[in-house]
XYZ file of N, CA and C in Angstrom:
699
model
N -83.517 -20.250 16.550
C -84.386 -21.171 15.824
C -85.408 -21.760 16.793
N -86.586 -21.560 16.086
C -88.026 -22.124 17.034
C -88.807 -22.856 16.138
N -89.906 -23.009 17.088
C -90.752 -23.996 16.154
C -91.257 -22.795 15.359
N -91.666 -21.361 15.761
C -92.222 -20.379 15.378
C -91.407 -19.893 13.809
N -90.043 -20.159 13.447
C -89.033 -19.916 12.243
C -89.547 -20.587 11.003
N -89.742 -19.924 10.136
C -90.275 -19.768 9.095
C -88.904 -20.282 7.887
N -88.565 -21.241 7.204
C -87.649 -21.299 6.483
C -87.705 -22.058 5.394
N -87.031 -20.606 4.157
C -86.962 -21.765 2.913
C -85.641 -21.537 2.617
N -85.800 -23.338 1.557
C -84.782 -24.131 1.071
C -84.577 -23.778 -0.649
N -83.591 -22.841 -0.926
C -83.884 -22.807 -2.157
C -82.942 -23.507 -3.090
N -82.937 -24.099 -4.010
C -82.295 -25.481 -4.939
C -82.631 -26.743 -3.739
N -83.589 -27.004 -2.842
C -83.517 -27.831 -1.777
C -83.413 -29.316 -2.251
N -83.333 -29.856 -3.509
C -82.976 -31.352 -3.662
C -84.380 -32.195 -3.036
N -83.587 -32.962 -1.996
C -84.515 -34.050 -1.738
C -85.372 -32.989 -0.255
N -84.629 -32.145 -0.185
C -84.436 -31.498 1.371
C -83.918 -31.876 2.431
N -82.987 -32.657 2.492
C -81.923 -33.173 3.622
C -81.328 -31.978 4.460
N -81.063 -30.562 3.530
C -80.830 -29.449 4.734
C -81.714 -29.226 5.961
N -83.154 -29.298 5.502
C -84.022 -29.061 6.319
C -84.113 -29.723 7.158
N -83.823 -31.212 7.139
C -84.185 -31.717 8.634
C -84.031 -31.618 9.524
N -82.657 -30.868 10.345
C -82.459 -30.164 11.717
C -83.673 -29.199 11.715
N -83.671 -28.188 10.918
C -85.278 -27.270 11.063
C -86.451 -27.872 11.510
N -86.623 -29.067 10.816
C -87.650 -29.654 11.081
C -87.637 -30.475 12.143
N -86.975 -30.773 12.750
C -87.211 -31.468 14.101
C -87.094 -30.716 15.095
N -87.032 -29.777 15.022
C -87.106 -28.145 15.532
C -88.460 -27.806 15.522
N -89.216 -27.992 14.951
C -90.501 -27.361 14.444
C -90.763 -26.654 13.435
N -89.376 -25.971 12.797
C -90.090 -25.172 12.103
C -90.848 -25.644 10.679
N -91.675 -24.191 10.360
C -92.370 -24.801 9.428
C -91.161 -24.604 7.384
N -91.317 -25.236 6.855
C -90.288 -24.683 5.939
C -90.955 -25.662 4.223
N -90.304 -24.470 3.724
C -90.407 -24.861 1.998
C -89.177 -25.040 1.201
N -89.397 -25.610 0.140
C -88.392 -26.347 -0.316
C -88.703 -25.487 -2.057
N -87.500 -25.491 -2.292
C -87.813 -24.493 -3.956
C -86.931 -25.505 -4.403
N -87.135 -25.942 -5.779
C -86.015 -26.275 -6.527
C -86.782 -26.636 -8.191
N -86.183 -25.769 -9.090
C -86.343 -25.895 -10.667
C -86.684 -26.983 -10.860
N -85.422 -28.290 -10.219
C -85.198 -29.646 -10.719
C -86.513 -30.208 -9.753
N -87.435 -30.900 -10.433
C -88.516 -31.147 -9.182
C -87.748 -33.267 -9.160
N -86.715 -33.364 -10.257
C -87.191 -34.994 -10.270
C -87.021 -35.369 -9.153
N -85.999 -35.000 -7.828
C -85.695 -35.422 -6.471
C -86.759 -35.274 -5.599
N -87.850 -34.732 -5.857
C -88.728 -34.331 -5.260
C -89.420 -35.720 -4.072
N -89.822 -36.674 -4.931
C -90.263 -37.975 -4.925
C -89.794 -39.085 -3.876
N -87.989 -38.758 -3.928
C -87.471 -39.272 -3.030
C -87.312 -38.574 -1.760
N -87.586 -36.844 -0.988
C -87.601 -36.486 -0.667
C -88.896 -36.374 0.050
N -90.047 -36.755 -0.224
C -91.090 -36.962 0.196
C -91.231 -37.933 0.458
N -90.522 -38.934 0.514
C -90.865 -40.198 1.198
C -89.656 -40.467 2.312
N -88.728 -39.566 2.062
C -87.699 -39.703 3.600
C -88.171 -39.114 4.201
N -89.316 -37.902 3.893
C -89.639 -36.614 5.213
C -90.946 -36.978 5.165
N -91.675 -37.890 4.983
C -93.152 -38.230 5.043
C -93.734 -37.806 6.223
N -93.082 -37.932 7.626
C -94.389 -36.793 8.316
C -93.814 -35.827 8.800
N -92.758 -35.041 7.940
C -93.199 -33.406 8.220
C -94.246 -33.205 6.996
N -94.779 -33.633 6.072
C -95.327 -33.626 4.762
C -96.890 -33.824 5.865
N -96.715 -34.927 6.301
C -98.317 -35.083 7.027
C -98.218 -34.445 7.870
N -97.539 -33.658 8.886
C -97.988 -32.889 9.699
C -98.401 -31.460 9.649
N -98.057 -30.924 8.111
C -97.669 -29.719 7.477
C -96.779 -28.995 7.587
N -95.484 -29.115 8.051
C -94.590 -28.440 8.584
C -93.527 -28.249 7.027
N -93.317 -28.919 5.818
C -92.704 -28.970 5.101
C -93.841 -29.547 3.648
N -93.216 -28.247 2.832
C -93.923 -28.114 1.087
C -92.685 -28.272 0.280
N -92.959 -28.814 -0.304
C -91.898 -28.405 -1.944
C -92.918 -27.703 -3.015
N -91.384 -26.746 -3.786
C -92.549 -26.474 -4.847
C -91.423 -26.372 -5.935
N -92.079 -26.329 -7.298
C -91.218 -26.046 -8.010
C -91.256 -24.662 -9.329
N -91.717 -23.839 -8.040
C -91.829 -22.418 -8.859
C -90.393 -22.028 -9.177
N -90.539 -20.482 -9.836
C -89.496 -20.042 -9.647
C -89.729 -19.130 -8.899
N -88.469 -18.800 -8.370
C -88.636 -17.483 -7.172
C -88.931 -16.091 -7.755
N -89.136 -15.988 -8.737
C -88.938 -14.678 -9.558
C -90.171 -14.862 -10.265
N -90.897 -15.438 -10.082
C -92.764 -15.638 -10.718
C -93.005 -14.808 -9.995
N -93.868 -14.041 -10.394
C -94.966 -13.052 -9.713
C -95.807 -13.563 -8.492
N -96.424 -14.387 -9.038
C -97.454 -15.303 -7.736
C -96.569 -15.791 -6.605
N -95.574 -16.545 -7.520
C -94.480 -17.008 -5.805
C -94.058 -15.649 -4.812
N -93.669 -14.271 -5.633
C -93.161 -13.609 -4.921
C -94.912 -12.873 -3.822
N -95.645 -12.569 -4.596
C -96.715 -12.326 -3.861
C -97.252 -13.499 -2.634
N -97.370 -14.318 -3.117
C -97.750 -15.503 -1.847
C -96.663 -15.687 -0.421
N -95.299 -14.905 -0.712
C -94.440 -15.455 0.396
C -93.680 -14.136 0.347
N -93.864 -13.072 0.304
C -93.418 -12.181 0.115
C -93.170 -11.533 1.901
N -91.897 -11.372 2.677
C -91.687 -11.567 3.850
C -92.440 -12.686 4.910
N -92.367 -13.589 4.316
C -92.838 -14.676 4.796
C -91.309 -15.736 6.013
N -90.051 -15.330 5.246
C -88.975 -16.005 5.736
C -88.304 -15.764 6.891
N -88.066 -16.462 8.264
C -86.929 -15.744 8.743
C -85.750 -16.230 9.013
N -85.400 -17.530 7.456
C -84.023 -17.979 7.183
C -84.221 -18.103 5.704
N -83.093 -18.116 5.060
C -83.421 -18.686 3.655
C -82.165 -19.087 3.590
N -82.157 -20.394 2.695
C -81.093 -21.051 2.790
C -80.564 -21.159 1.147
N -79.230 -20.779 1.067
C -78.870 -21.259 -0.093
C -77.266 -22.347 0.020
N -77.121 -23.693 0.033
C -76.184 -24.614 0.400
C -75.684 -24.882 -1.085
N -74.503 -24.777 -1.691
C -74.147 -25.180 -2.511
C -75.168 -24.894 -3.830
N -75.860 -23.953 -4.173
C -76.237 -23.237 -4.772
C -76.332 -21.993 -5.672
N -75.810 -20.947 -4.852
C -75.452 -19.880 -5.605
C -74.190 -19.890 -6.694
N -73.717 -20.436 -6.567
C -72.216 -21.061 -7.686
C -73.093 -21.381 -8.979
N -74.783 -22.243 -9.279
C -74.814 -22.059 -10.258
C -76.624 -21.539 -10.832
N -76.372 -20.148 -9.815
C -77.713 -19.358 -10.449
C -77.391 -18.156 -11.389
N -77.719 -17.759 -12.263
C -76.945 -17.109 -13.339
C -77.505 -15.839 -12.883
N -76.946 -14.794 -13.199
C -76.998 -13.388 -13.010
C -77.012 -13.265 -11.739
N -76.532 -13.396 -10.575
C -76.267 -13.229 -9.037
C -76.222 -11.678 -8.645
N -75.966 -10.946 -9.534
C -76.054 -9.408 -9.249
C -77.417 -9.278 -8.819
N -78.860 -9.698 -9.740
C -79.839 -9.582 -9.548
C -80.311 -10.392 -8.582
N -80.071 -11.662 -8.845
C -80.573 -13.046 -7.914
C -81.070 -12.475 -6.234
N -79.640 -12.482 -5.572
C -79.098 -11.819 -4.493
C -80.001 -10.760 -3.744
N -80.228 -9.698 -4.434
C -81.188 -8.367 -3.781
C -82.803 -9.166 -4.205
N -82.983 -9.707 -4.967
C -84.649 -10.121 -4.932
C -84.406 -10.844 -3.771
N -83.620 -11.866 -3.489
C -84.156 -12.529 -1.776
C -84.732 -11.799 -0.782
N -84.333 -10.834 -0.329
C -84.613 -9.196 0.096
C -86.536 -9.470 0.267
N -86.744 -9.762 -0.995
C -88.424 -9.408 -0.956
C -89.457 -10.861 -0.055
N -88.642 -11.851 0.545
C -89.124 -13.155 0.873
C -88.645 -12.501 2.701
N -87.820 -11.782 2.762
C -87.380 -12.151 4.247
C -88.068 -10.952 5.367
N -88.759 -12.281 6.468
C -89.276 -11.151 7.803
C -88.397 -9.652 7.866
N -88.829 -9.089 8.691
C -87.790 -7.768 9.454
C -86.645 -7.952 9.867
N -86.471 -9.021 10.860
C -85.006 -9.405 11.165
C -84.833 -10.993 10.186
N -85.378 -10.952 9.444
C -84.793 -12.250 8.347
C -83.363 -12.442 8.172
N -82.486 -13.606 7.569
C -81.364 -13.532 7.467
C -81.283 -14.285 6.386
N -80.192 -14.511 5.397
C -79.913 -15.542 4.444
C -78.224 -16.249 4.510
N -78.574 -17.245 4.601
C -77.460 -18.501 4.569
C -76.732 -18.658 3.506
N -75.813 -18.534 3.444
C -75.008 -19.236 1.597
C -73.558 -20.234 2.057
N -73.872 -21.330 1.497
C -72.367 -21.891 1.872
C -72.380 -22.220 -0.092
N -70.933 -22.233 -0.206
C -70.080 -22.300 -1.586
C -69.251 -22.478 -1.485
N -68.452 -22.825 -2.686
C -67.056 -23.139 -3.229
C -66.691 -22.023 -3.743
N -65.848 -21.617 -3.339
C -64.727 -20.153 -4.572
C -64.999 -20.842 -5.716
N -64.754 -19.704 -6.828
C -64.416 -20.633 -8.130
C -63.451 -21.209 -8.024
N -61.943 -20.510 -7.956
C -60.998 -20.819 -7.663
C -60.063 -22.053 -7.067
N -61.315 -22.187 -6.069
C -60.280 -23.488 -5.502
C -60.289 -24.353 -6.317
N -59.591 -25.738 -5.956
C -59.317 -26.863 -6.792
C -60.236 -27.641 -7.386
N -61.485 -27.867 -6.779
C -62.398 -28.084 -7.924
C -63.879 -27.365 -7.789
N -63.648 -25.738 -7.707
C -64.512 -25.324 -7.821
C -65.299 -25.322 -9.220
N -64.984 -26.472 -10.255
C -66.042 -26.610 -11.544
C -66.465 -27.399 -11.363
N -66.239 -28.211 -10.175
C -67.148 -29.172 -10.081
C -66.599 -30.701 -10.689
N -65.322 -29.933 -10.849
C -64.997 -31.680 -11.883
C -64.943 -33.195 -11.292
N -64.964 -32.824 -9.903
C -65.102 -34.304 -9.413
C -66.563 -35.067 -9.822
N -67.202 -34.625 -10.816
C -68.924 -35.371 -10.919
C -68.492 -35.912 -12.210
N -67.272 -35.335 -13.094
C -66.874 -36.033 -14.359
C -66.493 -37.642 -13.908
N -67.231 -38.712 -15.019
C -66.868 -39.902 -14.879
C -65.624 -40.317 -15.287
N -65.052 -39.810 -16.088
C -63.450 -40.072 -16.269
C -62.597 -39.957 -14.993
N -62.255 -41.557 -14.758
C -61.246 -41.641 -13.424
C -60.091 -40.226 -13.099
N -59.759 -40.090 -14.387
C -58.410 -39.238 -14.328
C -58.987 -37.582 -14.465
N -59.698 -37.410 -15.769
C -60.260 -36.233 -15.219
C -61.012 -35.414 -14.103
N -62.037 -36.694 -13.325
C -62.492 -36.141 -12.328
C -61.437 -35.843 -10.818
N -60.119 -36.505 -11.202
C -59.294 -35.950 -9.951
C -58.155 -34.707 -9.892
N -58.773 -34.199 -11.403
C -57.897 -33.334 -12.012
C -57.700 -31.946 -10.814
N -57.059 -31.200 -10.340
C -57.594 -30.210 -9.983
C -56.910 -28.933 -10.897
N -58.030 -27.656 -10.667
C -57.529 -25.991 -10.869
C -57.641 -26.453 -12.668
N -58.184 -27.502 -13.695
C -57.915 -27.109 -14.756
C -59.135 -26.451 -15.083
N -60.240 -26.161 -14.280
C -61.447 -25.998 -14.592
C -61.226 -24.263 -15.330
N -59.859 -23.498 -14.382
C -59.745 -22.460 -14.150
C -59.012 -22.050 -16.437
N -58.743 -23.002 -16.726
C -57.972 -22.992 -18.004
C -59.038 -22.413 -19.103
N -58.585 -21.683 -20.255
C -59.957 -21.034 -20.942
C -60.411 -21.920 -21.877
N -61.851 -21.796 -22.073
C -63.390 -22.698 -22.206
C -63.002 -23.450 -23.110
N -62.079 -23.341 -24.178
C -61.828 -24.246 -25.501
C -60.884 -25.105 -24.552
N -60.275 -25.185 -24.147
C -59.005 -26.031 -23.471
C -60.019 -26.843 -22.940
N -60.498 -26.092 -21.869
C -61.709 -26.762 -21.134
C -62.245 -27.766 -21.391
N -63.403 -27.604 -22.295
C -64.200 -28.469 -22.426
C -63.161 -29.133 -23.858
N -61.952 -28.805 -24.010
C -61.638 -30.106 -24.903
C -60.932 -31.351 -24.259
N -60.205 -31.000 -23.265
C -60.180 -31.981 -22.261
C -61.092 -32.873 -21.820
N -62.374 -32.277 -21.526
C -63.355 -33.108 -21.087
C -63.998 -34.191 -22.499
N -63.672 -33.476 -23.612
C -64.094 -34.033 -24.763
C -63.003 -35.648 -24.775
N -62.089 -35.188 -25.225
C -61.016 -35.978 -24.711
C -61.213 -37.181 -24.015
N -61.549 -36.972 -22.571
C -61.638 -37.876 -21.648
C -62.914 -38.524 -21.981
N -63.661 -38.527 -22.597
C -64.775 -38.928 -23.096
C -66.158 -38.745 -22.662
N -66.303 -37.710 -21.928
C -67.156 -37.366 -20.970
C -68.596 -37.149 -21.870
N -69.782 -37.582 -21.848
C -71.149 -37.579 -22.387
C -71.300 -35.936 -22.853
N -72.173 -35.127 -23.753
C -72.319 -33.991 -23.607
C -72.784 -32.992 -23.016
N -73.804 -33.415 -22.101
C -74.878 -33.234 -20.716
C -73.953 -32.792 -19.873
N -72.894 -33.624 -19.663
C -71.991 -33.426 -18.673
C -70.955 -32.269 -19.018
N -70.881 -32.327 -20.135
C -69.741 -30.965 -20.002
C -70.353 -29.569 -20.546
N -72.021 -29.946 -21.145
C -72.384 -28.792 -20.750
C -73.187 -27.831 -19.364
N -73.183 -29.243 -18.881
C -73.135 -28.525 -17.494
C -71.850 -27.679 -16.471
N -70.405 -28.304 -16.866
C -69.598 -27.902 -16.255
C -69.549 -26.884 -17.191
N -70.114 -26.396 -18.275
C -69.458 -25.472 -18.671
C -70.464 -24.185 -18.010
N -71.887 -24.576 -17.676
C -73.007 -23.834 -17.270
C -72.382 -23.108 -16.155
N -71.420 -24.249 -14.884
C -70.932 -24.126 -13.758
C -69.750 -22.840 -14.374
N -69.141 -23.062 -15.362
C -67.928 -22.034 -15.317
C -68.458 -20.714 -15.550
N -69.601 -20.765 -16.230
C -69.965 -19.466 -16.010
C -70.534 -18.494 -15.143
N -71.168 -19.257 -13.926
C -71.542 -19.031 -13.169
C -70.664 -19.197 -11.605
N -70.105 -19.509 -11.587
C -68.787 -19.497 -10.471
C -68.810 -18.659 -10.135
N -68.528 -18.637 -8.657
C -68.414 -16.989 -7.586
C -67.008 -16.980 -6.859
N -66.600 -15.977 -6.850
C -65.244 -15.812 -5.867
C -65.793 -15.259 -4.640
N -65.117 -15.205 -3.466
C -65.020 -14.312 -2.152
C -65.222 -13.351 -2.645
N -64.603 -12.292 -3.359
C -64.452 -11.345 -3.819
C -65.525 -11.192 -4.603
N -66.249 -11.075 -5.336
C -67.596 -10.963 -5.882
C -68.503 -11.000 -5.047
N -68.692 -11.999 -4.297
C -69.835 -12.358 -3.286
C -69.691 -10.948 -2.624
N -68.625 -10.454 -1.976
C -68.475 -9.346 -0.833
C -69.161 -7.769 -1.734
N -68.764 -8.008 -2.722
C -69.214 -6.977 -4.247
C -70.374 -6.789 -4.242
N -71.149 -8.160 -4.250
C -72.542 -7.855 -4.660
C -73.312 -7.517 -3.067
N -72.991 -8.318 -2.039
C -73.483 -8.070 -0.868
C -73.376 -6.648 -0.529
N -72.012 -6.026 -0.579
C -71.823 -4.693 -0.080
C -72.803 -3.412 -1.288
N -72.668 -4.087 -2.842
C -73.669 -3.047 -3.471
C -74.977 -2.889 -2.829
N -75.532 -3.698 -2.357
C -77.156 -4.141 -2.359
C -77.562 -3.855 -0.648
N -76.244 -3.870 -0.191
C -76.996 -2.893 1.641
C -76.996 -4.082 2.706
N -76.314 -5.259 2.405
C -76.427 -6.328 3.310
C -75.617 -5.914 3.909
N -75.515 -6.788 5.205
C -74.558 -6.698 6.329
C -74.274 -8.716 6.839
N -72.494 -8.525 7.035
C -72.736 -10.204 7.002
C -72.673 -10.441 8.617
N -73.458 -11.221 9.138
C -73.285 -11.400 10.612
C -73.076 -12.429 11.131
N -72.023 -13.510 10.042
C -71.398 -14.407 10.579
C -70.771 -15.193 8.994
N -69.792 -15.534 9.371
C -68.976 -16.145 8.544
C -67.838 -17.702 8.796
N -67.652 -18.103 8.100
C -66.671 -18.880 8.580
C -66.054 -19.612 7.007
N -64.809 -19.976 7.009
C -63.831 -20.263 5.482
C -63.308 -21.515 6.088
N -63.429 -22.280 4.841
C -62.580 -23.874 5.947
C -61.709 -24.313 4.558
N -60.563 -24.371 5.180
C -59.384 -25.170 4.040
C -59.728 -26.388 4.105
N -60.743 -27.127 4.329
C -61.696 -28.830 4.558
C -62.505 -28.725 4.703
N -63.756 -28.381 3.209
C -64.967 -28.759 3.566
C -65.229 -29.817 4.412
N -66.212 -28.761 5.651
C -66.868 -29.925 6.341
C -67.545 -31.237 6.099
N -68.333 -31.382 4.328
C -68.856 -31.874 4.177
C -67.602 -33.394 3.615
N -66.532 -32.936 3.315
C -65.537 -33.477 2.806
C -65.624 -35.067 4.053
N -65.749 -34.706 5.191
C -65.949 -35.916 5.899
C -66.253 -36.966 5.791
N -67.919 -36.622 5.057
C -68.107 -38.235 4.552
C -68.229 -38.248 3.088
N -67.392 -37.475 2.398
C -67.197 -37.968 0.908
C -66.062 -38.292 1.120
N -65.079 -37.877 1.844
C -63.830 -38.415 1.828
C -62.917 -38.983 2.791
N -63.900 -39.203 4.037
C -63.397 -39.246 5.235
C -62.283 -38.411 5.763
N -62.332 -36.979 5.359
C -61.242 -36.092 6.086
C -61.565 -34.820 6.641
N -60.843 -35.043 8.082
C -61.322 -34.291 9.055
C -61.753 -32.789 8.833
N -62.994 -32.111 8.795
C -62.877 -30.378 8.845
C -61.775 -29.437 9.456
N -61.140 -28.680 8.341
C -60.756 -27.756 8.999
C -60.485 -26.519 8.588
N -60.563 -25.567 9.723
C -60.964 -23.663 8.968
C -59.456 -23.527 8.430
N -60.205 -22.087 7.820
C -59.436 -21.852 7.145
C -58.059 -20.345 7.801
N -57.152 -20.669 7.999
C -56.108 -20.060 8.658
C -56.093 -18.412 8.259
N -56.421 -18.041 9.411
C -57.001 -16.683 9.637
C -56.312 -15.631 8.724
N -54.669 -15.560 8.688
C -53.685 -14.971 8.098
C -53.620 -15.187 6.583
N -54.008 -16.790 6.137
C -53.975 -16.849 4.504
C -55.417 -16.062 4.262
N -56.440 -16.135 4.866
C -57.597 -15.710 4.482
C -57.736 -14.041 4.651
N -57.073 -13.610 5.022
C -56.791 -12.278 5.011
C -55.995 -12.074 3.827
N -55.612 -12.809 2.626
C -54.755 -12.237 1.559
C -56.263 -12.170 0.513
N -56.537 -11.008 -0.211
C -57.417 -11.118 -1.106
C -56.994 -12.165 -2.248
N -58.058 -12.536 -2.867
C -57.932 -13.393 -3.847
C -57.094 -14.760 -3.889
N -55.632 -14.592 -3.498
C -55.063 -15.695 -3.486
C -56.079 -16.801 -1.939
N -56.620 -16.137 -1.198
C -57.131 -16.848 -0.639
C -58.646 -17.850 -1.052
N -59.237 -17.734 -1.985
C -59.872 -18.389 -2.914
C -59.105 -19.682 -3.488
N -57.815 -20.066 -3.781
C -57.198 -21.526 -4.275
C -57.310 -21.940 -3.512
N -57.333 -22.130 -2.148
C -57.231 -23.043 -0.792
C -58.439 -22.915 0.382
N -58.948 -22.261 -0.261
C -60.916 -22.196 0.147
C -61.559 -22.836 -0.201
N -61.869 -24.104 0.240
C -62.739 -24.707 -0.061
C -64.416 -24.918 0.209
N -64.132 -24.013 1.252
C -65.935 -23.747 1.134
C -66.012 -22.242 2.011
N -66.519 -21.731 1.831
C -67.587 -20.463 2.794
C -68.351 -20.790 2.797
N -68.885 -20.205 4.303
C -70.501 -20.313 4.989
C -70.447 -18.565 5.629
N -71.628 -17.854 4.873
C -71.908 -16.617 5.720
C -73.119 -16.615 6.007
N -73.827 -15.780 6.543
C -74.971 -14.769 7.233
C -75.109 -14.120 6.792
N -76.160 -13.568 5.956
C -76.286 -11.981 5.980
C -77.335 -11.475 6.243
N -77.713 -10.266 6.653
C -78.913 -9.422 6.528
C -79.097 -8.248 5.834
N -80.594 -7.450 5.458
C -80.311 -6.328 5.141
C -79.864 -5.365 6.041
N -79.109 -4.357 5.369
C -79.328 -3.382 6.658
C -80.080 -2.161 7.279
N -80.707 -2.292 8.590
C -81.629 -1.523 8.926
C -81.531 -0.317 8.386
């Protein structure tokens, strides 16, 4: 990473990923559908904004003009807690392909579906439902009648239900990467999201080399992946 690294943020929020990049130099863009965070994000990063080093936009990546204007333009692209809810990921996945330099790479950190609240249910306002874990995994009528139940607004559980459909396993991710010609050149699985620190004050930690070697069952006790990938030459 240089000042010379070229990087976008895609679902980037306010852009809080970016700021190590940016005090780095590099120059970087920010994608996200949802533009309302936009606002507050431009006024925490106000001079990478005045210096030009950082854009938001709120195209989609799959517009014609966006893909022509930045078309190997990248040589990171970041997806943080994202890909879990972009729909059709078979396709999603290989269009990144058309944004990244020669030696470009792409970032993905996620939740298994699987693990304990890979639906996301900790954002439900019901005390008891949001500490529920693994019922996310129960089928869609159960589902969302629980959440009905607990009294949860409808916004809200049709979003978790948006999330259930879109959920990724280890096992899929490796599916679609290996169809499409990537190569992963770094990885890491933590039984404690790192980020878990300051939502919950508890310490990071990986994920034990031997459980993560069991297919699938290693997804309930995964709580996050972070890989690398590239195409391959």
């Amino acid at each position: 990473i240089s000042a010379t690294t070229r990087v976008l943020d895609i679902g980037c929020g306010e852009g809080g990923v970016l700021k190590p990049f940016l005090d780095r130099g590099c120059t970087c863009l920010g994608v996200d559908l949802d533009t309302s965070r936009f606002p507050a994000g431009r006024k925490k990063l106000a001079k990478f904004f005045d210096n030009g080093q950082l854009e938001f936009s709120g195209q989609n990546v799959y517009d014609d003009d966006f893909v022509l204007k930045h078309k190997n333009s990248f040589d990171l692209i970041i997806l943080k807690d994202v890909i879990e809810h972009v729909p059709d990921q078979e396709k999603f996945i290989p269009h990144l392909k058309k944004f990244l330099t020669p030696k470009g790479q792409i970032f993905f950190g996620f939740p298994p579906w699987y693990m304990p609240f890979g639906g996301h249910q900790q954002l439900l306002r019901n005390k008891v439902a949001s500490k529920l874990p693994y019922y996310h995994l129960l089928p869609n009528p159960l589902y969302k009648g629980i959440m009905k139940i607990a009294g949860e607004e409808q916004w809200l559980i049709d979003f978790m239900m948006e999330t259930k459909a879109t959920g990724i396993s280890i096992e899929r991710f490796h599916r679609i990467i290996n169809k499409n010609e990537f190569e992963i050149t770094a990885k890491q699985w933590y039984l404690i999201n790192p980020i878990y620190k300051y939502k919950f004050g508890l310490k990071p930690r990986k994920q034990n080399w031997l459980f993560g070697a069991v297919p699938f069952l290693r997804n309930f006790l995964t709580t996050c992946v972070y890989y690398t990938i590239r195409p391959h030459n």
